[in-house]
Amino acid sequence: MLDDLLRLHDGVVTASQARQIGMSNDAVERRVRSGHWRRCSRGVYFVDDRPFTDAARIRAAVWSYGPRAVGSGLTAAWWWNVTTFAPDVVEVTVPRDSHGRIKEGSRVRRRDLTHVDVIERRGLAVTALPLTVVEAAARRGGGPKVMDTGLQRHTTLGALWTAHLRNRGRHGSPAARRLLQGADEGARSEAERLLGRLMKAAGITGWRTNQRIAGYEVDVVFRDAKVAIEVDGFAFHTDTEDFHRDRVKQNAIALAGYQVLRFTWLDLVEHPERVIATIKRAIWAR
């Protein structure tokens, strides 16, 4: 039973879990004294016969704050496979009435979460996916890319808004609201306005908005350079039907002699310099 528990828990075990499978406190202490078990914090141990992975580090950090602790923010995002790299600092959410010092390598948020915002995933309590995406996107190192990834692969915009409104007043709430507004149905028009501001700031001229080419309305057109620009919101808005319709439109514009460029909200927010450089190369090449 111990081997199964350690395999499922990345080599990390708590004193409570050890007792549940029939181990005494003396048996645990003997393993610690022998060096076979390493004490990570009070009541949390790592069986030192395997690599101390990021998963083990995060699990040990969350469990060090007790049974009501929950992995959150970028920590939960990594646990959900929404982000690629595990955060250096483990974010943990604990109830408001929790006490104790903050452990090295972790950051603690004290607030009470509803049961719908907490889920057990691979044996660790973490924030549910909608709240995870909303919070992680508002963290430094998160941003629109986290929200875009979550919306493309895992959850819905409605679920994100519900989680956000249920947890108003938390750390990062204003930033999360702005990202949600950017991902909402008005994202495409807001992205068009943002593109216009970027081009004006870069001194790019000769373009018109909402022009028709081959029977289709195009967001931005450079008539002389024969360049057409289409602006999208977050990538998740493109379902199968939209994808097909956009490709038919794009092919018709290309057959009319225009080079077609496509940018998303994420491109404009995260990589504006790259967007402007691409537009300049396209219009100067004609």
mmCIF file of C-alpha atoms in Angstrom:
data_model
loop_
_atom_site.group_PDB
_atom_site.id
_atom_site.type_symbol
_atom_site.label_atom_id
_atom_site.label_comp_id
_atom_site.label_asym_id
_atom_site.label_seq_id
_atom_site.Cartn_x
_atom_site.Cartn_y
_atom_site.Cartn_z
ATOM 1 C CA MET A 1 0.000 0.000 0.000
ATOM 2 C CA LEU A 2 2.852 2.388 0.774
ATOM 3 C CA ASP A 3 4.485 1.783 -2.614
ATOM 4 C CA ASP A 4 1.192 2.491 -4.403
ATOM 5 C CA LEU A 5 0.679 5.672 -2.397
ATOM 6 C CA LEU A 6 4.182 6.944 -3.140
ATOM 7 C CA ARG A 7 3.856 6.161 -6.835
ATOM 8 C CA LEU A 8 0.606 8.106 -7.077
ATOM 9 C CA HIS A 9 1.926 10.992 -4.967
ATOM 10 C CA ASP A 10 5.328 11.568 -6.604
ATOM 11 C CA GLY A 11 7.154 10.135 -3.607
ATOM 12 C CA VAL A 12 5.525 12.537 -1.122
ATOM 13 C CA VAL A 13 3.539 11.318 1.886
ATOM 14 C CA THR A 14 2.021 13.004 4.926
ATOM 15 C CA ALA A 15 1.968 11.654 8.474
ATOM 16 C CA SER A 16 -1.812 11.404 8.258
ATOM 17 C CA GLN A 17 -1.645 9.348 5.060
ATOM 18 C CA ALA A 18 0.965 7.072 6.619
ATOM 19 C CA ARG A 19 -1.314 6.431 9.587
ATOM 20 C CA GLN A 20 -4.242 5.678 7.275
ATOM 21 C CA ILE A 21 -2.333 2.771 5.723
ATOM 22 C CA GLY A 22 -1.375 1.399 9.139
ATOM 23 C CA MET A 23 2.027 2.962 9.812
ATOM 24 C CA SER A 24 2.790 4.114 13.342
ATOM 25 C CA ASN A 25 4.477 7.407 14.228
ATOM 26 C CA ASP A 26 7.518 5.412 15.370
ATOM 27 C CA ALA A 27 7.742 3.700 11.993
ATOM 28 C CA VAL A 28 7.727 7.085 10.270
ATOM 29 C CA GLU A 29 10.393 8.492 12.594
ATOM 30 C CA ARG A 30 12.638 5.464 12.058
ATOM 31 C CA ARG A 31 12.591 6.078 8.326
ATOM 32 C CA VAL A 32 13.403 9.754 8.858
ATOM 33 C CA ARG A 33 16.319 8.962 11.202
ATOM 34 C CA SER A 34 17.705 6.408 8.760
ATOM 35 C CA GLY A 35 17.691 9.025 5.985
ATOM 36 C CA HIS A 36 15.308 7.012 3.825
ATOM 37 C CA TRP A 37 12.583 9.633 4.298
ATOM 38 C CA ARG A 38 13.341 13.337 4.084
ATOM 39 C CA ARG A 39 11.227 15.719 6.163
ATOM 40 C CA CYS A 40 9.985 18.534 3.882
ATOM 41 C CA SER A 41 7.998 20.263 6.626
ATOM 42 C CA ARG A 42 6.150 19.238 9.728
ATOM 43 C CA GLY A 43 4.169 16.103 8.895
ATOM 44 C CA VAL A 44 5.220 16.017 5.212
ATOM 45 C CA TYR A 45 7.915 13.651 3.932
ATOM 46 C CA PHE A 46 9.640 12.728 0.686
ATOM 47 C CA VAL A 47 10.919 9.208 0.137
ATOM 48 C CA ASP A 48 14.430 9.933 -1.072
ATOM 49 C CA ASP A 49 14.833 7.013 -3.479
ATOM 50 C CA ARG A 50 13.681 8.929 -6.561
ATOM 51 C CA PRO A 51 14.106 12.361 -8.199
ATOM 52 C CA PHE A 52 12.528 15.304 -6.390
ATOM 53 C CA THR A 53 10.453 16.456 -9.355
ATOM 54 C CA ASP A 54 8.481 19.673 -9.797
ATOM 55 C CA ALA A 55 5.333 17.695 -9.050
ATOM 56 C CA ALA A 56 6.854 16.457 -5.781
ATOM 57 C CA ARG A 57 8.003 19.965 -4.866
ATOM 58 C CA ILE A 58 4.550 21.440 -5.479
ATOM 59 C CA ARG A 59 2.743 18.631 -3.704
ATOM 60 C CA ALA A 60 4.997 18.914 -0.646
ATOM 61 C CA ALA A 61 4.610 22.711 -0.546
ATOM 62 C CA VAL A 62 0.797 22.615 -0.693
ATOM 63 C CA TRP A 63 0.524 19.818 1.860
ATOM 64 C CA SER A 64 2.867 21.666 4.218
ATOM 65 C CA TYR A 65 0.006 24.131 4.900
ATOM 66 C CA GLY A 66 -2.373 21.453 6.102
ATOM 67 C CA PRO A 67 -5.353 19.505 4.775
ATOM 68 C CA ARG A 68 -7.367 22.602 3.805
ATOM 69 C CA ALA A 69 -4.614 24.083 1.617
ATOM 70 C CA VAL A 70 -5.204 24.360 -2.131
ATOM 71 C CA GLY A 71 -2.762 24.886 -5.009
ATOM 72 C CA SER A 72 -3.788 27.997 -6.945
ATOM 73 C CA GLY A 73 -2.718 30.551 -9.564
ATOM 74 C CA LEU A 74 0.138 29.516 -11.840
ATOM 75 C CA THR A 75 0.741 26.491 -9.622
ATOM 76 C CA ALA A 76 -2.727 25.149 -10.382
ATOM 77 C CA ALA A 77 -2.367 26.138 -14.042
ATOM 78 C CA TRP A 78 0.707 23.923 -14.339
ATOM 79 C CA TRP A 79 -1.053 21.126 -12.475
ATOM 80 C CA TRP A 80 -3.894 21.386 -15.022
ATOM 81 C CA ASN A 81 -1.370 21.361 -17.941
ATOM 82 C CA VAL A 82 -2.458 24.842 -19.021
ATOM 83 C CA THR A 83 1.133 26.112 -18.731
ATOM 84 C CA THR A 84 4.331 24.367 -19.763
ATOM 85 C CA PHE A 85 6.709 25.183 -16.923
ATOM 86 C CA ALA A 86 6.204 24.761 -13.188
ATOM 87 C CA PRO A 87 6.460 28.050 -11.257
ATOM 88 C CA ASP A 88 9.505 28.587 -9.051
ATOM 89 C CA VAL A 89 7.291 29.884 -6.243
ATOM 90 C CA VAL A 90 4.369 27.654 -5.285
ATOM 91 C CA GLU A 91 1.127 29.578 -4.785
ATOM 92 C CA VAL A 92 -1.117 28.169 -2.075
ATOM 93 C CA THR A 93 -4.565 29.323 -0.971
ATOM 94 C CA VAL A 94 -5.591 28.649 2.624
ATOM 95 C CA PRO A 95 -8.752 29.588 4.588
ATOM 96 C CA ARG A 96 -8.826 33.011 6.232
ATOM 97 C CA ASP A 97 -8.660 31.525 9.726
ATOM 98 C CA SER A 98 -5.441 29.613 8.996
ATOM 99 C CA HIS A 99 -2.320 30.404 10.978
ATOM 100 C CA GLY A 100 1.369 29.659 10.708
ATOM 101 C CA ARG A 101 4.437 31.044 9.029
ATOM 102 C CA ILE A 102 4.952 31.164 5.285
ATOM 103 C CA LYS A 103 7.405 28.527 4.102
ATOM 104 C CA GLU A 104 10.315 29.293 1.815
ATOM 105 C CA GLY A 105 9.526 28.796 -1.852
ATOM 106 C CA SER A 106 5.812 29.455 -1.486
ATOM 107 C CA ARG A 107 3.330 32.333 -1.554
ATOM 108 C CA VAL A 108 0.125 32.191 0.464
ATOM 109 C CA ARG A 109 -3.299 33.715 -0.258
ATOM 110 C CA ARG A 110 -5.726 33.689 2.651
ATOM 111 C CA ARG A 111 -9.349 33.460 1.532
ATOM 112 C CA ASP A 112 -12.277 31.089 1.725
ATOM 113 C CA LEU A 113 -13.060 29.166 -1.450
ATOM 114 C CA THR A 114 -16.446 27.615 -2.229
ATOM 115 C CA HIS A 115 -16.570 23.873 -2.833
ATOM 116 C CA VAL A 116 -17.200 24.393 -6.565
ATOM 117 C CA ASP A 117 -13.881 26.229 -6.860
ATOM 118 C CA VAL A 118 -11.798 23.365 -5.441
ATOM 119 C CA ILE A 119 -11.157 19.980 -7.019
ATOM 120 C CA GLU A 120 -8.838 17.080 -6.343
ATOM 121 C CA ARG A 121 -6.597 16.341 -9.299
ATOM 122 C CA ARG A 122 -4.015 13.561 -9.116
ATOM 123 C CA GLY A 123 -4.472 13.448 -5.362
ATOM 124 C CA LEU A 124 -3.844 17.170 -4.781
ATOM 125 C CA ALA A 125 -6.442 19.831 -4.002
ATOM 126 C CA VAL A 126 -6.202 22.658 -6.536
ATOM 127 C CA THR A 127 -8.521 25.405 -7.693
ATOM 128 C CA ALA A 128 -11.061 24.255 -10.269
ATOM 129 C CA LEU A 129 -10.120 24.939 -13.875
ATOM 130 C CA PRO A 130 -12.218 28.097 -14.512
ATOM 131 C CA LEU A 131 -10.887 29.878 -11.418
ATOM 132 C CA THR A 132 -7.379 28.595 -12.158
ATOM 133 C CA VAL A 133 -7.395 30.113 -15.651
ATOM 134 C CA VAL A 134 -8.831 33.430 -14.440
ATOM 135 C CA GLU A 135 -6.270 33.754 -11.639
ATOM 136 C CA ALA A 136 -3.235 32.472 -13.531
ATOM 137 C CA ALA A 137 -3.902 34.797 -16.480
ATOM 138 C CA ALA A 138 -3.741 37.780 -14.099
ATOM 139 C CA ARG A 139 -0.370 36.726 -12.651
ATOM 140 C CA ARG A 140 2.989 37.904 -13.898
ATOM 141 C CA GLY A 141 4.129 35.135 -16.206
ATOM 142 C CA GLY A 142 0.538 34.278 -17.122
ATOM 143 C CA GLY A 143 -1.274 36.851 -19.232
ATOM 144 C CA PRO A 144 -3.524 36.453 -22.275
ATOM 145 C CA LYS A 145 -1.703 33.320 -23.409
ATOM 146 C CA VAL A 146 -2.919 31.386 -20.360
ATOM 147 C CA MET A 147 -6.504 32.467 -20.950
ATOM 148 C CA ASP A 148 -6.243 31.716 -24.652
ATOM 149 C CA THR A 149 -4.889 28.216 -23.953
ATOM 150 C CA GLY A 150 -7.548 27.498 -21.354
ATOM 151 C CA LEU A 151 -10.345 28.626 -23.661
ATOM 152 C CA GLN A 152 -9.059 26.679 -26.646
ATOM 153 C CA ARG A 153 -8.559 23.395 -24.853
ATOM 154 C CA HIS A 154 -10.360 23.108 -21.581
ATOM 155 C CA THR A 155 -13.147 25.508 -20.533
ATOM 156 C CA THR A 156 -15.607 28.174 -21.678
ATOM 157 C CA LEU A 157 -15.783 31.929 -21.396
ATOM 158 C CA GLY A 158 -19.046 31.695 -19.475
ATOM 159 C CA ALA A 159 -17.439 29.451 -16.866
ATOM 160 C CA LEU A 160 -14.550 31.915 -16.499
ATOM 161 C CA TRP A 161 -16.898 34.859 -15.965
ATOM 162 C CA THR A 162 -18.887 32.877 -13.376
ATOM 163 C CA ALA A 163 -15.732 31.946 -11.448
ATOM 164 C CA HIS A 164 -14.491 35.540 -11.630
ATOM 165 C CA LEU A 165 -17.743 37.042 -10.328
ATOM 166 C CA ARG A 166 -17.973 34.443 -7.579
ATOM 167 C CA ASN A 167 -14.516 35.476 -6.354
ATOM 168 C CA ARG A 168 -14.581 39.267 -6.769
ATOM 169 C CA GLY A 169 -12.173 41.223 -4.611
ATOM 170 C CA ARG A 170 -9.391 38.649 -4.762
ATOM 171 C CA HIS A 171 -5.785 39.475 -5.678
ATOM 172 C CA GLY A 172 -5.535 40.236 -9.425
ATOM 173 C CA SER A 173 -9.286 40.638 -9.901
ATOM 174 C CA PRO A 174 -9.130 43.903 -11.944
ATOM 175 C CA ALA A 175 -6.525 42.479 -14.320
ATOM 176 C CA ALA A 176 -8.573 39.316 -14.767
ATOM 177 C CA ARG A 177 -11.674 41.377 -15.557
ATOM 178 C CA ARG A 178 -9.799 43.252 -18.306
ATOM 179 C CA LEU A 179 -8.615 39.979 -19.833
ATOM 180 C CA LEU A 180 -12.127 38.540 -19.733
ATOM 181 C CA GLN A 181 -13.496 41.636 -21.416
ATOM 182 C CA GLY A 182 -10.840 41.248 -24.089
ATOM 183 C CA ALA A 183 -11.869 37.637 -24.614
ATOM 184 C CA ASP A 184 -15.583 38.456 -24.764
ATOM 185 C CA GLU A 185 -17.648 38.804 -27.917
ATOM 186 C CA GLY A 186 -16.462 42.382 -28.411
ATOM 187 C CA ALA A 187 -12.847 41.295 -28.608
ATOM 188 C CA ARG A 188 -12.720 41.427 -32.386
ATOM 189 C CA SER A 189 -13.863 45.064 -32.623
ATOM 190 C CA GLU A 190 -11.583 46.056 -29.758
ATOM 191 C CA ALA A 191 -8.706 44.262 -31.499
ATOM 192 C CA GLU A 192 -9.434 46.274 -34.667
ATOM 193 C CA ARG A 193 -9.266 49.531 -32.702
ATOM 194 C CA LEU A 194 -6.036 48.430 -31.040
ATOM 195 C CA LEU A 195 -4.490 47.593 -34.420
ATOM 196 C CA GLY A 196 -5.442 51.051 -35.682
ATOM 197 C CA ARG A 197 -3.755 52.696 -32.703
ATOM 198 C CA LEU A 198 -0.615 50.623 -33.201
ATOM 199 C CA MET A 199 -0.362 51.506 -36.902
ATOM 200 C CA LYS A 200 -0.907 55.214 -36.256
ATOM 201 C CA ALA A 201 1.765 55.195 -33.542
ATOM 202 C CA ALA A 202 4.150 53.494 -35.977
ATOM 203 C CA GLY A 203 3.475 56.108 -38.659
ATOM 204 C CA ILE A 204 1.885 53.631 -41.073
ATOM 205 C CA THR A 205 -0.477 55.315 -43.538
ATOM 206 C CA GLY A 206 -2.469 54.424 -46.637
ATOM 207 C CA TRP A 207 -4.932 52.063 -45.007
ATOM 208 C CA ARG A 208 -8.721 52.047 -44.771
ATOM 209 C CA THR A 209 -11.001 50.042 -42.485
ATOM 210 C CA ASN A 210 -14.025 47.910 -43.341
ATOM 211 C CA GLN A 211 -13.450 47.756 -47.082
ATOM 212 C CA ARG A 212 -14.979 45.240 -49.496
ATOM 213 C CA ILE A 213 -12.861 42.884 -51.582
ATOM 214 C CA ALA A 214 -14.331 40.121 -53.772
ATOM 215 C CA GLY A 215 -17.707 40.626 -52.103
ATOM 216 C CA TYR A 216 -16.352 40.339 -48.546
ATOM 217 C CA GLU A 217 -15.835 43.031 -45.939
ATOM 218 C CA VAL A 218 -12.208 43.186 -44.802
ATOM 219 C CA ASP A 219 -11.061 44.764 -41.549
ATOM 220 C CA VAL A 220 -8.086 46.749 -42.890
ATOM 221 C CA VAL A 221 -7.035 47.239 -46.507
ATOM 222 C CA PHE A 222 -3.979 48.794 -48.146
ATOM 223 C CA ARG A 223 -5.312 49.280 -51.682
ATOM 224 C CA ASP A 224 -2.074 50.436 -53.267
ATOM 225 C CA ALA A 225 0.026 47.709 -51.644
ATOM 226 C CA LYS A 226 -2.688 45.075 -52.195
ATOM 227 C CA VAL A 227 -2.529 43.932 -48.566
ATOM 228 C CA ALA A 228 -5.596 42.869 -46.580
ATOM 229 C CA ILE A 229 -5.581 42.424 -42.798
ATOM 230 C CA GLU A 230 -8.091 40.356 -40.852
ATOM 231 C CA VAL A 231 -8.271 40.756 -37.086
ATOM 232 C CA ASP A 232 -9.615 38.075 -34.740
ATOM 233 C CA GLY A 233 -10.344 37.918 -31.056
ATOM 234 C CA PHE A 234 -8.966 35.014 -29.061
ATOM 235 C CA ALA A 235 -8.324 31.921 -31.140
ATOM 236 C CA PHE A 236 -11.021 29.952 -29.309
ATOM 237 C CA HIS A 237 -13.735 31.918 -31.114
ATOM 238 C CA THR A 238 -12.999 30.036 -34.316
ATOM 239 C CA ASP A 239 -15.209 26.955 -34.257
ATOM 240 C CA THR A 240 -15.448 24.524 -37.201
ATOM 241 C CA GLU A 241 -18.088 26.506 -39.100
ATOM 242 C CA ASP A 242 -16.274 29.817 -38.569
ATOM 243 C CA PHE A 243 -12.987 28.224 -39.602
ATOM 244 C CA HIS A 244 -14.435 27.046 -42.912
ATOM 245 C CA ARG A 245 -16.132 30.379 -43.634
ATOM 246 C CA ASP A 246 -12.929 32.322 -42.864
ATOM 247 C CA ARG A 247 -10.894 30.134 -45.197
ATOM 248 C CA VAL A 248 -13.363 30.584 -48.069
ATOM 249 C CA LYS A 249 -13.218 34.342 -47.522
ATOM 250 C CA GLN A 250 -9.430 34.370 -47.300
ATOM 251 C CA ASN A 251 -9.054 32.375 -50.522
ATOM 252 C CA ALA A 252 -11.386 34.757 -52.388
ATOM 253 C CA ILE A 253 -9.372 37.779 -51.210
ATOM 254 C CA ALA A 254 -6.110 36.117 -52.204
ATOM 255 C CA LEU A 255 -7.464 35.278 -55.663
ATOM 256 C CA ALA A 256 -8.341 38.970 -56.041
ATOM 257 C CA GLY A 257 -4.614 39.681 -55.832
ATOM 258 C CA TYR A 258 -4.261 40.610 -52.142
ATOM 259 C CA GLN A 259 -1.772 39.310 -49.631
ATOM 260 C CA VAL A 260 -3.771 38.384 -46.506
ATOM 261 C CA LEU A 261 -2.411 38.875 -42.988
ATOM 262 C CA ARG A 262 -4.234 37.601 -39.894
ATOM 263 C CA PHE A 263 -3.666 38.772 -36.322
ATOM 264 C CA THR A 264 -5.366 37.822 -33.069
ATOM 265 C CA TRP A 265 -5.972 39.767 -29.880
ATOM 266 C CA LEU A 266 -3.099 37.822 -28.375
ATOM 267 C CA ASP A 267 -0.753 38.960 -31.168
ATOM 268 C CA LEU A 268 -1.685 42.606 -30.648
ATOM 269 C CA VAL A 269 -1.387 42.534 -26.855
ATOM 270 C CA GLU A 270 1.638 40.276 -26.443
ATOM 271 C CA HIS A 271 3.657 40.991 -29.603
ATOM 272 C CA PRO A 272 2.740 44.432 -31.017
ATOM 273 C CA GLU A 273 6.247 45.068 -32.376
ATOM 274 C CA ARG A 274 6.106 41.816 -34.332
ATOM 275 C CA VAL A 275 2.697 42.765 -35.762
ATOM 276 C CA ILE A 276 3.936 46.157 -36.954
ATOM 277 C CA ALA A 277 7.121 44.654 -38.417
ATOM 278 C CA THR A 278 5.047 42.106 -40.366
ATOM 279 C CA ILE A 279 2.735 44.788 -41.768
ATOM 280 C CA LYS A 280 5.675 46.968 -42.801
ATOM 281 C CA ARG A 281 7.364 44.085 -44.618
ATOM 282 C CA ALA A 282 4.132 43.283 -46.449
ATOM 283 C CA ILE A 283 3.306 46.803 -47.634
ATOM 284 C CA TRP A 284 6.891 47.677 -48.538
ATOM 285 C CA ALA A 285 7.307 44.495 -50.557
ATOM 286 C CA ARG A 286 4.531 45.477 -52.984
#
